[in-house]
Amino acid sequence: MANGPMDRRAYGEQPDRPSGPLTGQNSEYTGRYVVLLDPSNQESGLNALRANADIASVERVRGTDIENITELLERPDVSVLFEDLAAAVVEVRPDQRHALVTTAEAESSIIAAEPERMVYAMPITAPHQAPTEFFPSYRSDEDVVSRHTEAEIAIGQGPAWHEKAWTWGLQAIRANLSALTGKGVKIAVLDTGVDTSHADFAGRITATASFVPGEAVQDGNGHGTHCIGTAAGSAKPRQGPRYGVAPEAQILAAKVLNNAGSGSDGQILAGMAWAIASGAKVISMSLGARVRPGELFPQTYENLAKRALQLGTVIVAAAGNDSMRPGSVVPVSRPANCPSILAVASLDKALNPSFFSNGGINDQGGEINIAAPGRDVHSAAPGNGYRVLSGTSMATPHVAGVIALLAQANPSATAAQLMATLKASAFPMTQPVRDVGAGILQAP
Amino acid sequence: MSESSASEPVGVILSVDPDRFAEVVEALRRAGLEVTAEQPIVGTLSGTVAEDRIPTLQAIDGVDSVDRDRTIQLPPPDSPIQ
């Protein structure tokens, strides 16, 4: 149906009806019905309704004649037929509603009939706007229909995030409610290095090491600095919202990927051993390589991770960004697919798995263990700056930061206990375990 | 060493029994592994070896695993998905 004059003016200003709304499961009804008629045979449908459902007398309205529609629609003794649209707003007595519906089903010239509903718009993008507007849901106006759809999505997604004081990620994992800071706990981030002069890390970079031949630990890429910021950025950043989960943690920065973002398994093993020897409570690895469906985890990493747990270090790694949901879900990357390494999925602001986030396709360690904010993540950038990035790379250091908080709260806990506590304290989600594991990360 | 090991050297990562690390690494060297880095604390090492020697390395007593060294590549820094 084309857009007609049956728009906001005609319907949007419709006042509440005194006829007593029917209350459905989640809907408020006006008591009227909206009936869509066969455009070439409108009369036949109306006659059937007159004969069987005792509808009120019908006033016909042409497209240009909009002035008196409001008044007509208010009258309980009048039904209104929009001839241009072959649609009628029908007044019917409560005891005749059933007859109307059965007539509509039986009569071939009636395409559809449904109760007119009150619809309240609650756009997520304008949280301060009072929800005063309402529209009938059954209409031809595409703009209004799309607003209606947006409002339904907004209702499903919950409130908009305000990132003035805290990033949405820190709010989602409830780090903004935690008094813990990770003080004294060492977090190792194996990545492209770190901007050692970033003000938000001042005095907290405990040790650095580069395992990239010919490159210093200084981050020429930005990926490492961003990840370190999420795990351990300052409680009072130089600028903008707080974005670091464990703002008093000690930072161990290992460069295992060069400034072009490339590195070998051998370099990563070297970085992991350095981090363990340096007393890291957690190693955060926002890196990985794609695996095929059915491919087994790399046993060398698994043996190392088991040894790390014995030595007191938890390892978390990014699940990978190779999916294109909903059509394609790619298995968790290596080394996150090792049973003794925590695989982290990415959530977006609606707390849904990000379209790119890999899933638990392979068994034997290939599952997702936990989900964390990974979309539109604000964190540190080289040059004392900030950047917004998305990826399971951004989700992973949120988890590392929370492990630092857990370690601060439970100084005698073993690495295996920290790992178990982390999973047990995740908030369960309605999405498949394949995509979110134990659920959304929660700070203690 | 066998003369038939004409295949190209490839990168490998290995985990071995940490309690006899030096001994096992020495056996690996004798079997043709060119060691590039050792991590005795966790019992891992990396190196290069002729591809057809990998089964020989795996068979050495005290060797727990041999995996092919793979390169990790992040997206370009300006890519929105990391």
Tab-separated table of C-alpha atoms in Angstrom, chain A residues 153-339:
chain	number	residue	atom	x	y	z
A	153	ILE	CA	14.390	-3.361	19.398
A	154	ALA	CA	15.168	-0.646	21.935
A	155	ILE	CA	12.872	-2.263	24.474
A	156	GLY	CA	14.655	-5.566	23.941
A	157	GLN	CA	18.076	-3.984	24.258
A	158	GLY	CA	17.608	-2.071	27.446
A	159	PRO	CA	18.891	1.380	28.185
A	160	ALA	CA	21.354	3.404	26.167
A	161	TRP	CA	24.874	3.531	27.568
A	162	HIS	CA	26.199	6.831	28.781
A	163	GLU	CA	29.982	6.827	28.596
A	164	LYS	CA	30.707	10.113	30.306
A	165	ALA	CA	32.323	8.685	33.448
A	166	TRP	CA	32.747	5.002	32.553
A	167	THR	CA	32.962	3.123	29.282
A	168	TRP	CA	29.964	0.980	28.485
A	169	GLY	CA	32.161	-2.086	28.904
A	170	LEU	CA	33.119	-1.246	32.479
A	171	GLN	CA	29.452	-0.668	33.270
A	172	ALA	CA	28.403	-3.931	31.605
A	173	ILE	CA	30.864	-5.956	33.671
A	174	ARG	CA	30.014	-3.873	36.751
A	175	ALA	CA	33.597	-2.754	37.270
A	176	ASN	CA	32.148	0.685	38.049
A	177	LEU	CA	30.632	-0.830	41.211
A	178	SER	CA	33.809	-2.554	42.401
A	179	ALA	CA	36.073	-1.118	45.067
A	180	LEU	CA	38.886	-3.423	43.925
A	181	THR	CA	41.694	-2.006	41.791
A	182	GLY	CA	44.072	-4.888	41.131
A	183	LYS	CA	46.638	-3.180	43.340
A	184	GLY	CA	49.858	-5.133	43.466
A	185	VAL	CA	48.699	-7.765	40.961
A	186	LYS	CA	50.752	-8.216	37.799
A	187	ILE	CA	48.963	-8.392	34.471
A	188	ALA	CA	51.042	-9.418	31.462
A	189	VAL	CA	49.841	-8.342	28.029
A	190	LEU	CA	51.508	-10.086	25.086
A	191	ASP	CA	50.945	-7.944	22.052
A	192	THR	CA	52.567	-5.224	19.916
A	193	GLY	CA	54.199	-3.597	22.933
A	194	VAL	CA	53.130	-0.489	24.788
A	195	ASP	CA	53.318	3.296	24.613
A	196	THR	CA	55.622	3.452	27.621
A	197	SER	CA	55.060	7.196	28.019
A	198	HIS	CA	51.254	7.104	28.144
A	199	ALA	CA	50.146	9.139	31.159
A	200	ASP	CA	47.440	6.622	32.066
A	201	PHE	CA	50.089	3.945	32.779
A	202	ALA	CA	52.504	6.224	34.623
A	203	GLY	CA	54.466	4.449	37.342
A	204	ARG	CA	52.766	1.098	36.723
A	205	ILE	CA	54.776	-0.470	33.893
A	206	THR	CA	56.769	-2.882	36.008
A	207	ALA	CA	58.714	-4.612	33.258
A	208	THR	CA	58.868	-4.748	29.482
A	209	ALA	CA	60.459	-7.152	27.034
A	210	SER	CA	60.550	-7.415	23.281
A	211	PHE	CA	60.661	-10.827	21.629
A	212	VAL	CA	60.545	-9.280	18.174
A	213	PRO	CA	64.007	-9.184	16.615
A	214	GLY	CA	65.110	-5.641	15.906
A	215	GLU	CA	62.092	-3.905	17.478
A	216	ALA	CA	61.951	-2.178	20.856
A	217	VAL	CA	58.926	-2.654	23.130
A	218	GLN	CA	57.548	0.775	22.161
A	219	ASP	CA	54.202	0.163	20.416
A	220	GLY	CA	54.362	1.149	16.772
A	221	ASN	CA	51.003	-0.420	16.052
A	222	GLY	CA	48.547	0.642	18.754
A	223	HIS	CA	46.960	-2.752	19.368
A	224	GLY	CA	49.034	-3.525	22.468
A	225	THR	CA	48.530	-0.104	24.049
A	226	HIS	CA	44.765	-0.389	23.552
A	227	CYS	CA	44.646	-3.834	25.177
A	228	ILE	CA	46.822	-2.757	28.110
A	229	GLY	CA	44.555	0.246	28.609
A	230	THR	CA	41.463	-1.926	28.917
A	231	ALA	CA	43.112	-4.246	31.430
A	232	ALA	CA	44.869	-1.621	33.509
A	233	GLY	CA	44.185	1.969	32.402
A	234	SER	CA	44.147	4.614	35.124
A	235	ALA	CA	41.249	5.291	37.517
A	236	LYS	CA	41.653	8.948	36.560
A	237	PRO	CA	42.543	8.962	32.890
A	238	ARG	CA	44.105	12.022	31.361
A	239	GLN	CA	40.894	12.513	29.412
A	240	GLY	CA	37.455	10.989	28.912
A	241	PRO	CA	35.676	8.140	30.680
A	242	ARG	CA	37.434	5.574	32.808
A	243	TYR	CA	38.192	2.522	30.673
A	244	GLY	CA	40.679	0.404	32.681
A	245	VAL	CA	39.336	-2.552	34.656
A	246	ALA	CA	42.234	-2.838	37.156
A	247	PRO	CA	43.615	0.703	37.459
A	248	GLU	CA	46.236	-0.071	40.101
A	249	ALA	CA	47.532	-3.304	38.623
A	250	GLN	CA	51.172	-3.614	37.649
A	251	ILE	CA	51.754	-3.927	33.930
A	252	LEU	CA	54.101	-6.415	32.287
A	253	ALA	CA	54.300	-5.519	28.604
A	254	ALA	CA	55.766	-8.107	26.232
A	255	LYS	CA	56.158	-7.384	22.571
A	256	VAL	CA	55.540	-10.638	20.697
A	257	LEU	CA	53.975	-9.125	17.569
A	258	ASN	CA	55.901	-6.649	15.466
A	259	ASN	CA	54.671	-3.178	14.584
A	260	ALA	CA	52.915	-4.664	11.556
A	261	GLY	CA	50.971	-6.964	13.898
A	262	SER	CA	52.802	-10.154	12.961
A	263	GLY	CA	54.517	-12.695	15.202
A	264	SER	CA	55.309	-16.396	15.453
A	265	ASP	CA	54.227	-19.027	17.944
A	266	GLY	CA	57.879	-19.239	19.023
A	267	GLN	CA	57.893	-15.549	19.989
A	268	ILE	CA	54.653	-15.980	21.897
A	269	LEU	CA	55.963	-18.972	23.864
A	270	ALA	CA	58.991	-16.880	24.806
A	271	GLY	CA	56.744	-14.041	25.941
A	272	MET	CA	54.572	-16.384	27.994
A	273	ALA	CA	57.560	-17.891	29.766
A	274	TRP	CA	58.899	-14.389	30.510
A	275	ALA	CA	55.531	-13.314	31.941
A	276	ILE	CA	55.289	-16.384	34.169
A	277	ALA	CA	58.851	-15.935	35.391
A	278	SER	CA	58.069	-12.263	36.050
A	279	GLY	CA	55.219	-13.184	38.376
A	280	ALA	CA	52.225	-12.451	36.161
A	281	LYS	CA	48.944	-13.534	37.760
A	282	VAL	CA	47.295	-13.410	34.345
A	283	ILE	CA	48.539	-13.351	30.760
A	284	SER	CA	46.298	-11.584	28.258
A	285	MET	CA	46.737	-12.607	24.645
A	286	SER	CA	44.631	-10.723	22.128
A	287	LEU	CA	46.034	-12.788	19.316
A	288	GLY	CA	45.408	-16.005	17.493
A	289	ALA	CA	45.389	-17.935	14.266
A	290	ARG	CA	42.358	-19.358	12.531
A	291	VAL	CA	41.707	-23.117	12.719
A	292	ARG	CA	39.565	-25.411	10.613
A	293	PRO	CA	36.387	-27.066	11.873
A	294	GLY	CA	37.451	-30.272	13.600
A	295	GLU	CA	41.068	-29.175	14.043
A	296	LEU	CA	42.649	-30.141	17.368
A	297	PHE	CA	44.196	-27.546	19.693
A	298	PRO	CA	48.006	-27.123	19.641
A	299	GLN	CA	49.310	-29.497	22.304
A	300	THR	CA	52.412	-27.400	22.984
A	301	TYR	CA	50.324	-24.422	24.093
A	302	GLU	CA	48.129	-26.690	26.180
A	303	ASN	CA	51.124	-28.214	27.953
A	304	LEU	CA	52.475	-24.732	28.589
A	305	ALA	CA	49.117	-23.485	29.887
A	306	LYS	CA	48.827	-26.420	32.303
A	307	ARG	CA	52.316	-25.669	33.555
A	308	ALA	CA	51.406	-21.979	33.877
A	309	LEU	CA	48.410	-22.855	36.044
A	310	GLN	CA	50.697	-24.917	38.305
A	311	LEU	CA	53.032	-21.936	38.526
A	312	GLY	CA	50.178	-19.547	39.411
A	313	THR	CA	49.303	-17.879	36.110
A	314	VAL	CA	45.962	-17.813	34.293
A	315	ILE	CA	46.010	-17.409	30.509
A	316	VAL	CA	43.204	-15.724	28.582
A	317	ALA	CA	43.069	-15.427	24.804
A	318	ALA	CA	40.842	-13.946	22.123
A	319	ALA	CA	38.357	-16.294	20.463
A	320	GLY	CA	38.954	-14.640	17.085
A	321	ASN	CA	37.006	-12.414	14.703
A	322	ASP	CA	36.449	-14.625	11.687
A	323	SER	CA	32.685	-15.109	11.893
A	324	MET	CA	30.050	-13.306	9.875
A	325	ARG	CA	26.936	-13.911	11.890
A	326	PRO	CA	24.317	-15.110	11.568
A	327	GLY	CA	25.371	-17.020	8.466
A	328	SER	CA	28.895	-18.048	9.375
A	329	VAL	CA	30.295	-18.997	12.798
A	330	VAL	CA	33.990	-19.889	12.676
A	331	PRO	CA	35.689	-22.056	15.356
A	332	VAL	CA	37.637	-20.507	18.235
A	333	SER	CA	41.183	-19.653	17.095
A	334	ARG	CA	44.377	-21.144	18.448
A	335	PRO	CA	45.699	-20.858	21.110
A	336	ALA	CA	42.365	-19.869	22.733
A	337	ASN	CA	41.099	-23.321	21.737
A	338	CYS	CA	43.349	-25.005	24.319
A	339	PRO	CA	41.353	-26.522	27.216
